[in-house]
mmCIF file of C-alpha atoms in Angstrom:
data_model
loop_
_atom_site.group_PDB
_atom_site.id
_atom_site.type_symbol
_atom_site.label_atom_id
_atom_site.label_comp_id
_atom_site.label_asym_id
_atom_site.label_seq_id
_atom_site.Cartn_x
_atom_site.Cartn_y
_atom_site.Cartn_z
ATOM 1 C CA MET G 13 -6.282 16.004 6.696
ATOM 2 C CA ALA G 14 -8.970 17.702 4.630
ATOM 3 C CA LEU G 15 -8.252 19.361 1.311
ATOM 4 C CA SER G 16 -8.829 23.058 0.786
ATOM 5 C CA GLU G 17 -11.428 24.211 -1.725
ATOM 6 C CA HIS G 18 -8.688 25.137 -4.171
ATOM 7 C CA GLU G 19 -7.077 21.689 -3.873
ATOM 8 C CA GLU G 20 -10.444 19.980 -4.313
ATOM 9 C CA ALA G 21 -11.067 22.028 -7.453
ATOM 10 C CA LEU G 22 -7.631 21.089 -8.819
ATOM 11 C CA LEU G 23 -8.265 17.424 -8.026
ATOM 12 C CA GLN G 24 -11.632 17.588 -9.788
ATOM 13 C CA GLN G 25 -10.005 19.188 -12.844
ATOM 14 C CA MET G 26 -7.327 16.487 -12.934
ATOM 15 C CA GLU G 27 -9.976 13.774 -12.685
ATOM 16 C CA GLU G 28 -12.023 15.316 -15.497
ATOM 17 C CA ALA G 29 -8.875 15.613 -17.634
ATOM 18 C CA LEU G 30 -8.084 11.959 -16.984
ATOM 19 C CA TYR G 31 -11.573 10.894 -18.074
ATOM 20 C CA ALA G 32 -11.291 13.079 -21.176
ATOM 21 C CA GLU G 33 -7.800 11.869 -22.126
ATOM 22 C CA ASP G 34 -8.082 8.149 -21.433
ATOM 23 C CA PRO G 35 -11.607 6.952 -20.569
ATOM 24 C CA ARG G 36 -10.589 3.291 -20.760
ATOM 25 C CA PHE G 37 -7.915 3.730 -18.090
ATOM 26 C CA ALA G 38 -10.271 5.786 -15.924
ATOM 27 C CA SER G 39 -12.966 3.104 -16.119
ATOM 28 C CA ARG G 40 -10.416 0.452 -15.129
ATOM 29 C CA ILE G 41 -9.448 2.517 -12.103
ATOM 30 C CA GLU G 42 -13.106 2.775 -11.092
ATOM 31 C CA LYS G 43 -13.521 -1.007 -11.431
ATOM 32 C CA THR G 44 -10.432 -1.569 -9.275
ATOM 33 C CA LYS G 45 -11.788 0.674 -6.536
ATOM 34 C CA SER G 46 -15.162 -1.100 -6.520
ATOM 35 C CA ARG G 47 -13.664 -4.594 -6.193
ATOM 36 C CA GLY G 48 -12.627 -4.042 -2.601
ATOM 37 C CA LEU G 49 -8.939 -4.660 -3.329
ATOM 38 C CA GLY G 50 -8.914 -8.172 -1.844
ATOM 39 C CA ARG G 51 -9.927 -7.186 1.662
ATOM 40 C CA GLY G 52 -10.949 -10.741 2.509
ATOM 41 C CA ARG G 53 -7.428 -11.986 1.928
ATOM 42 C CA VAL G 54 -5.950 -9.258 4.091
ATOM 43 C CA VAL G 55 -8.487 -9.803 6.879
ATOM 44 C CA ALA G 56 -7.867 -13.565 6.905
ATOM 45 C CA GLY G 57 -4.109 -13.010 7.006
ATOM 46 C CA VAL G 58 -4.331 -10.508 9.843
ATOM 47 C CA VAL G 59 -6.614 -12.813 11.842
ATOM 48 C CA ALA G 60 -4.159 -15.676 11.361
ATOM 49 C CA GLY G 61 -1.275 -13.398 12.372
ATOM 50 C CA VAL G 62 -3.033 -12.305 15.559
ATOM 51 C CA ALA G 63 -3.956 -15.916 16.375
ATOM 52 C CA GLY G 64 -0.330 -16.931 15.897
ATOM 53 C CA LEU G 65 0.841 -14.109 18.121
ATOM 54 C CA ALA G 66 -1.657 -15.201 20.782
ATOM 55 C CA LEU G 67 -0.227 -18.734 20.579
ATOM 56 C CA VAL G 68 3.294 -17.389 21.020
ATOM 57 C CA VAL G 69 2.279 -15.377 24.077
ATOM 58 C CA PHE G 70 0.358 -18.343 25.542
ATOM 59 C CA SER G 71 3.314 -20.645 24.954
ATOM 60 C CA ALA G 72 5.626 -18.195 26.746
ATOM 61 C CA MET G 73 3.334 -18.243 29.763
ATOM 62 C CA SER G 74 3.034 -22.037 29.776
ATOM 63 C CA SER G 75 6.715 -22.760 28.921
ATOM 64 C CA SER G 76 5.704 -24.847 25.910
ATOM 65 C CA ILE G 77 8.361 -24.405 23.206
ATOM 66 C CA TRP G 78 6.641 -26.455 20.513
ATOM 67 C CA LEU G 79 3.404 -24.406 20.869
ATOM 68 C CA GLY G 80 5.448 -21.218 20.479
ATOM 69 C CA ALA G 81 7.030 -22.572 17.285
ATOM 70 C CA VAL G 82 3.577 -23.461 15.887
ATOM 71 C CA GLY G 83 2.275 -20.009 16.848
ATOM 72 C CA PHE G 84 5.211 -18.316 15.174
ATOM 73 C CA ALA G 85 4.666 -20.355 11.998
ATOM 74 C CA VAL G 86 0.952 -19.473 11.962
ATOM 75 C CA MET G 87 1.761 -15.796 12.545
ATOM 76 C CA VAL G 88 4.309 -15.642 9.705
ATOM 77 C CA GLY G 89 2.072 -17.651 7.387
ATOM 78 C CA GLY G 90 -0.854 -15.333 8.014
ATOM 79 C CA ILE G 91 1.184 -12.223 7.334
ATOM 80 C CA VAL G 92 2.642 -13.692 4.155
ATOM 81 C CA TYR G 93 -0.847 -14.699 3.010
ATOM 82 C CA ALA G 94 -2.114 -11.163 3.649
ATOM 83 C CA ILE G 95 0.621 -9.372 1.708
ATOM 84 C CA THR G 96 0.920 -11.656 -1.332
ATOM 85 C CA PRO G 97 -1.381 -11.077 -4.300
ATOM 86 C CA SER G 98 -3.868 -13.724 -5.342
ATOM 87 C CA LYS G 99 -3.145 -16.079 -8.258
ATOM 88 C CA ALA G 100 -5.672 -14.260 -10.449
ATOM 89 C CA LYS G 101 -3.743 -11.012 -10.004
ATOM 90 C CA LEU G 102 -0.435 -12.770 -10.645
ATOM 91 C CA ALA G 103 -1.775 -14.242 -13.886
ATOM 92 C CA ALA G 104 -2.609 -10.740 -15.137
ATOM 93 C CA VAL G 105 0.941 -9.473 -14.535
ATOM 94 C CA GLY G 106 3.964 -10.428 -16.629
ATOM 95 C CA ALA G 107 7.399 -11.465 -15.352
ATOM 96 C CA ASP G 108 8.632 -7.861 -15.570
ATOM 97 C CA GLY G 109 5.849 -6.634 -13.266
ATOM 98 C CA ASN G 110 3.901 -4.842 -15.985
ATOM 99 C CA PRO G 111 0.333 -5.835 -16.837
ATOM 100 C CA LYS G 112 0.041 -8.314 -19.706
ATOM 101 C CA PRO G 113 -1.749 -6.928 -22.747
ATOM 102 C CA ARG G 114 -5.093 -8.531 -23.448
ATOM 103 C CA PRO G 115 -5.402 -10.251 -26.808
ATOM 104 C CA GLY G 116 -7.267 -8.283 -29.459
ATOM 105 C CA ARG G 117 -6.667 -4.935 -27.799
ATOM 106 C CA ALA G 118 -4.519 -2.221 -29.319
ATOM 107 C CA LYS G 119 -1.998 -0.443 -27.136
ATOM 108 C CA ALA G 120 -2.999 3.027 -26.010
ATOM 109 C CA GLY G 121 -0.976 5.809 -27.589
ATOM 110 C CA THR G 122 1.614 7.440 -25.411
ATOM 111 C CA ARG G 123 1.044 10.845 -26.957
ATOM 112 C CA LYS G 124 -2.188 11.464 -25.066
ATOM 113 C CA SER G 125 -0.757 10.484 -21.702
ATOM 114 C CA ALA G 126 2.338 12.596 -22.375
ATOM 115 C CA THR G 127 0.211 15.672 -23.037
ATOM 116 C CA PHE G 128 -1.790 14.955 -19.905
ATOM 117 C CA MET G 129 1.423 14.703 -17.880
ATOM 118 C CA GLU G 130 2.764 17.883 -19.465
ATOM 119 C CA ARG G 131 -0.394 19.719 -18.456
ATOM 120 C CA LEU G 132 -0.088 18.388 -14.900
ATOM 121 C CA GLU G 133 3.518 19.508 -14.731
ATOM 122 C CA GLU G 134 2.604 22.947 -16.050
ATOM 123 C CA ARG G 135 -0.133 23.293 -13.428
ATOM 124 C CA TRP G 136 2.272 22.190 -10.720
ATOM 125 C CA GLU G 137 4.915 24.699 -11.777
ATOM 126 C CA LYS G 138 2.319 27.472 -11.993
ATOM 127 C CA ARG G 139 1.059 26.616 -8.536
ATOM 128 C CA ARG G 140 4.580 26.675 -7.108
ATOM 129 C CA ARG G 141 5.290 30.042 -8.771
ATOM 130 C CA ASP G 142 2.043 31.506 -7.404
ATOM 131 C CA GLN G 143 2.860 30.403 -3.866
ATOM 132 C CA TRP G 144 6.231 32.198 -3.798
#
């Protein structure tokens, strides 16, 4: 579904505000988008899942139980491989699920992000008031 001109303008304003408020975070988001988000892992997992499903179907036609079990294991393994993050991504995340801070880097202040969020909330409320 395409965005209206007004929504595109609002999105552009929000993006510009994000770059102005926290350029480090915005640059990290850009780097994440350009990495491809681990598509190779997902593709390999989906291919393995489809191959496993094909084995299950073939085993049902040939009445071979052991081939069906192998196909099911391949299918589940492929899906699990596709949905689990790589070890490099796991190393960058702590036990609580939050990203680990890099050594030598100061924490970003929460004041700037709070003002950004407040402005977003104000815009949202204004938009809702204008619609009604």
